[in-house]
Amino acid sequence: MTNNSTECTINHSIHQTLSPTIYILVFVVGLPANCLSLYYGYLQIRAKNELGIYLCNLTIADLFYIFSLPFWLQYVLQHDNWTYDADLCKICGILLYENIYISVGFLCCISIDRYLAVVHPFRFYQFRTIKAAVVVSIIIWGKEILMSWFVFKHADISKDADSHTICFEHYPIKDWEHNINYYRFFAGFLFPFFLLLFSYCGILRVVRKSHGTQKKTKIQIKRLVSSTVLIFLVCFGPYHILLVIRSLFENNCKFAEKIFNIYHFSLLLTSFNCVADPVLYCFSNETTYQNFVKMRDSGLTCLRCLRTKTQVSYQLKTPETLRKKHFFVYVYDFCNFIPIILTPCNNQ
């Protein structure tokens, strides 16, 4: 592999200020949130719900990206100087960029699945099975793996004017990147966005006409759909628009220097998708809330058992002390964000 050199002098200030903050925030919040989301997807699969297949795949794609964040954090803190192996640079770059399109693919699957369940509950039942979801998931992963292999073969590291090793980027962009960027915009963003919009508009139309659905439920569905479309646009829209702009106009260092900060800001916006996915598709769901309530109740039951055993053991050692004092266990309710006080059994 040969290293390409460029004389572009890029101001990387955004990578020393904003980028580390965003990477740390997404890692700290996204890792536990997606782990819980993965568990929720597993529960859905156990319940023979094909939606669980899509949620698990979506979460796995987000986790792959989250696991690459420590490498990107060190990279930006070293003033965009990659100090690891060149192949590791390619892998982290692929995890960063291709995660966008794997996520988009499964977001579309979720929207279509919901559309078929609400608008055509009996007509296309064969497409709403575990087997069909597995087949669709294999197709999505296979398509992105092929795209990743193409990028892996063509991508290389380059040097900037300060002799820093730039990972997975070129200033200005290479000729082979133009067609890739157009493909990403039309097939990876624009078409999925219209598919998402069509699905959720159909859902809203049916829910609005439904006389058996409560007004509160209609408002909740409308908010969920609006939030999903808005987050899709905010997380992925600016990045893909700038991809096209770069492909059309970036043919010299001057333009690359001007667009660098806004382009990388748009790239940071895509990171928030890893946090938004669990919130939208798992934790905003009433069923999920009930599942976590059950988990909480199970945990409280275990605590009561442990407390009872501890009291019995303590009575054998110092009965006088237990006759004088009561013990209280404080447990934090993660669903309602309030402390729960468990009162011990009366001393005998």
PDB file of C-alpha atoms in Angstrom, residues 18 76 85-86 93 95 105 109 113 116 119 123 130 134 136 143 165 171 174-175 188 218 237 255 286 310:
ATOM      1  CA  LEU A  18     -16.267  19.250  19.898  1.00  0.00           C
ATOM      2  CA  VAL A  76      -8.691  13.323  17.088  1.00  0.00           C
ATOM      3  CA  ASP A  85      -1.940  -0.135  11.914  1.00  0.00           C
ATOM      4  CA  ALA A  86      -3.233   0.965   8.499  1.00  0.00           C
ATOM      5  CA  GLY A  93     -13.455   3.722   9.055  1.00  0.00           C
ATOM      6  CA  LEU A  95     -17.408   0.611  11.100  1.00  0.00           C
ATOM      7  CA  GLY A 105     -31.515  -0.366   6.354  1.00  0.00           C
ATOM      8  CA  CYS A 109     -37.282  -2.646   7.957  1.00  0.00           C
ATOM      9  CA  ASP A 113     -42.907  -3.975   9.422  1.00  0.00           C
ATOM     10  CA  LEU A 116     -47.708  -3.856   7.206  1.00  0.00           C
ATOM     11  CA  VAL A 119     -52.253  -0.983   7.338  1.00  0.00           C
ATOM     12  CA  ARG A 123     -52.620  -9.375   3.556  1.00  0.00           C
ATOM     13  CA  ILE A 130     -39.029 -14.585  11.951  1.00  0.00           C
ATOM     14  CA  VAL A 134     -33.668 -13.305   9.089  1.00  0.00           C
ATOM     15  CA  VAL A 136     -33.863  -9.644   4.995  1.00  0.00           C
ATOM     16  CA  LYS A 143     -24.853  -5.804   0.750  1.00  0.00           C
ATOM     17  CA  THR A 165      -1.279  10.263   8.964  1.00  0.00           C
ATOM     18  CA  TYR A 171      -8.251  16.196   0.746  1.00  0.00           C
ATOM     19  CA  LYS A 174     -10.362  10.880  -4.815  1.00  0.00           C
ATOM     20  CA  ASP A 175     -11.979  10.197  -8.176  1.00  0.00           C
ATOM     21  CA  GLY A 188     -28.356   5.001   1.233  1.00  0.00           C
ATOM     22  CA  LYS A 218     -53.100   8.547  18.780  1.00  0.00           C
ATOM     23  CA  GLY A 237     -29.603  14.560   6.287  1.00  0.00           C
ATOM     24  CA  PHE A 255     -12.674  24.142  -1.057  1.00  0.00           C
ATOM     25  CA  GLU A 286     -45.149   0.726  26.832  1.00  0.00           C
ATOM     26  CA  THR A 310     -29.302 -11.253  56.684  1.00  0.00           C
TER      27      THR A 310
END
